[in-house]
């Protein structure tokens, strides 16, 4: 992950309390870290998110090292926070639009 994010990158840990963050160094050194590109306005995403959340919770409850970082394609911070509040994983802050654009380009994500 340190090849994708800067060491000082902060991630939101709770959509209901957007002031709570963690650093890149707080993420697991082993296991899987996935990037979840999604948006509040995307109907297929809205249908998939609860299924991914269920799998995420199940995998973590089984003691497996998994973290997901939500990378939002929402139109504004309000929609981002509303959608992130439904998610159990971390998020790249909405204000990190330049980093979001770089990630979208790197992984060929549109929307």
PDB file of N, CA, C and O in Angstrom, residues 12 72-78 80 92-97 100:
ATOM      1  N   UNK A  12     -10.429   7.622   6.900  1.00  0.00           N
ATOM      2  CA  UNK A  12     -11.543   7.748   7.835  1.00  0.00           C
ATOM      3  C   UNK A  12     -11.897   6.356   8.338  1.00  0.00           C
ATOM      4  O   UNK A  12     -11.888   5.396   7.578  1.00  0.00           O
ATOM      5  N   UNK A  72     -14.384   6.933  -2.965  1.00  0.00           N
ATOM      6  CA  UNK A  72     -15.688   7.443  -3.389  1.00  0.00           C
ATOM      7  C   UNK A  72     -15.662   8.179  -4.724  1.00  0.00           C
ATOM      8  O   UNK A  72     -14.790   9.003  -4.981  1.00  0.00           O
ATOM      9  N   UNK A  73     -16.683   7.888  -5.520  1.00  0.00           N
ATOM     10  CA  UNK A  73     -16.927   8.647  -6.750  1.00  0.00           C
ATOM     11  C   UNK A  73     -18.173   9.521  -6.576  1.00  0.00           C
ATOM     12  O   UNK A  73     -18.796   9.924  -7.553  1.00  0.00           O
ATOM     13  N   UNK A  74     -18.525   9.799  -5.324  1.00  0.00           N
ATOM     14  CA  UNK A  74     -19.684  10.647  -5.064  1.00  0.00           C
ATOM     15  C   UNK A  74     -19.433  12.063  -5.553  1.00  0.00           C
ATOM     16  O   UNK A  74     -18.296  12.483  -5.758  1.00  0.00           O
ATOM     17  N   UNK A  75     -20.519  12.791  -5.722  1.00  0.00           N
ATOM     18  CA  UNK A  75     -20.444  14.148  -6.268  1.00  0.00           C
ATOM     19  C   UNK A  75     -20.081  15.192  -5.214  1.00  0.00           C
ATOM     20  O   UNK A  75     -19.550  16.244  -5.539  1.00  0.00           O
ATOM     21  N   UNK A  76     -20.375  14.903  -3.941  1.00  0.00           N
ATOM     22  CA  UNK A  76     -20.075  15.871  -2.889  1.00  0.00           C
ATOM     23  C   UNK A  76     -19.849  15.150  -1.558  1.00  0.00           C
ATOM     24  O   UNK A  76     -20.131  13.962  -1.418  1.00  0.00           O
ATOM     25  N   UNK A  77     -19.327  15.910  -0.606  1.00  0.00           N
ATOM     26  CA  UNK A  77     -18.978  15.358   0.699  1.00  0.00           C
ATOM     27  C   UNK A  77     -20.207  14.831   1.448  1.00  0.00           C
ATOM     28  O   UNK A  77     -20.133  13.814   2.129  1.00  0.00           O
ATOM     29  N   UNK A  78     -21.335  15.502   1.303  1.00  0.00           N
ATOM     30  CA  UNK A  78     -22.560  15.075   1.997  1.00  0.00           C
ATOM     31  C   UNK A  78     -22.973  13.673   1.542  1.00  0.00           C
ATOM     32  O   UNK A  78     -23.263  12.799   2.369  1.00  0.00           O
ATOM     33  N   UNK A  80     -21.065  11.449   0.086  1.00  0.00           N
ATOM     34  CA  UNK A  80     -19.998  10.544   0.512  1.00  0.00           C
ATOM     35  C   UNK A  80     -20.197  10.104   1.959  1.00  0.00           C
ATOM     36  O   UNK A  80     -20.171   8.917   2.276  1.00  0.00           O
ATOM     37  N   UNK A  92     -11.032   6.601   2.047  1.00  0.00           N
ATOM     38  CA  UNK A  92     -10.178   7.719   1.674  1.00  0.00           C
ATOM     39  C   UNK A  92     -11.035   8.971   1.848  1.00  0.00           C
ATOM     40  O   UNK A  92     -12.177   9.004   1.358  1.00  0.00           O
ATOM     41  N   UNK A  93     -10.560   9.991   2.569  1.00  0.00           N
ATOM     42  CA  UNK A  93     -11.389  11.192   2.758  1.00  0.00           C
ATOM     43  C   UNK A  93     -11.837  11.784   1.417  1.00  0.00           C
ATOM     44  O   UNK A  93     -11.078  11.770   0.439  1.00  0.00           O
ATOM     45  N   UNK A  94     -13.058  12.287   1.368  1.00  0.00           N
ATOM     46  CA  UNK A  94     -13.597  12.849   0.142  1.00  0.00           C
ATOM     47  C   UNK A  94     -12.717  13.983  -0.382  1.00  0.00           C
ATOM     48  O   UNK A  94     -12.581  14.159  -1.599  1.00  0.00           O
ATOM     49  N   UNK A  95     -12.102  14.744   0.504  1.00  0.00           N
ATOM     50  CA  UNK A  95     -11.270  15.875   0.101  1.00  0.00           C
ATOM     51  C   UNK A  95     -10.025  15.452  -0.697  1.00  0.00           C
ATOM     52  O   UNK A  95      -9.427  16.274  -1.383  1.00  0.00           O
ATOM     53  N   UNK A  96      -9.685  14.191  -0.656  1.00  0.00           N
ATOM     54  CA  UNK A  96      -8.501  13.684  -1.378  1.00  0.00           C
ATOM     55  C   UNK A  96      -8.841  13.406  -2.844  1.00  0.00           C
ATOM     56  O   UNK A  96      -8.580  12.339  -3.382  1.00  0.00           O
ATOM     57  N   UNK A  97      -9.396  14.403  -3.525  1.00  0.00           N
ATOM     58  CA  UNK A  97      -9.840  14.236  -4.909  1.00  0.00           C
ATOM     59  C   UNK A  97      -8.685  13.950  -5.868  1.00  0.00           C
ATOM     60  O   UNK A  97      -8.840  13.176  -6.817  1.00  0.00           O
ATOM     61  N   UNK A 100      -7.777  10.363  -5.384  1.00  0.00           N
ATOM     62  CA  UNK A 100      -8.859   9.549  -5.943  1.00  0.00           C
ATOM     63  C   UNK A 100      -8.716   9.488  -7.468  1.00  0.00           C
ATOM     64  O   UNK A 100      -8.854   8.424  -8.073  1.00  0.00           O
TER      65      UNK A 100
END
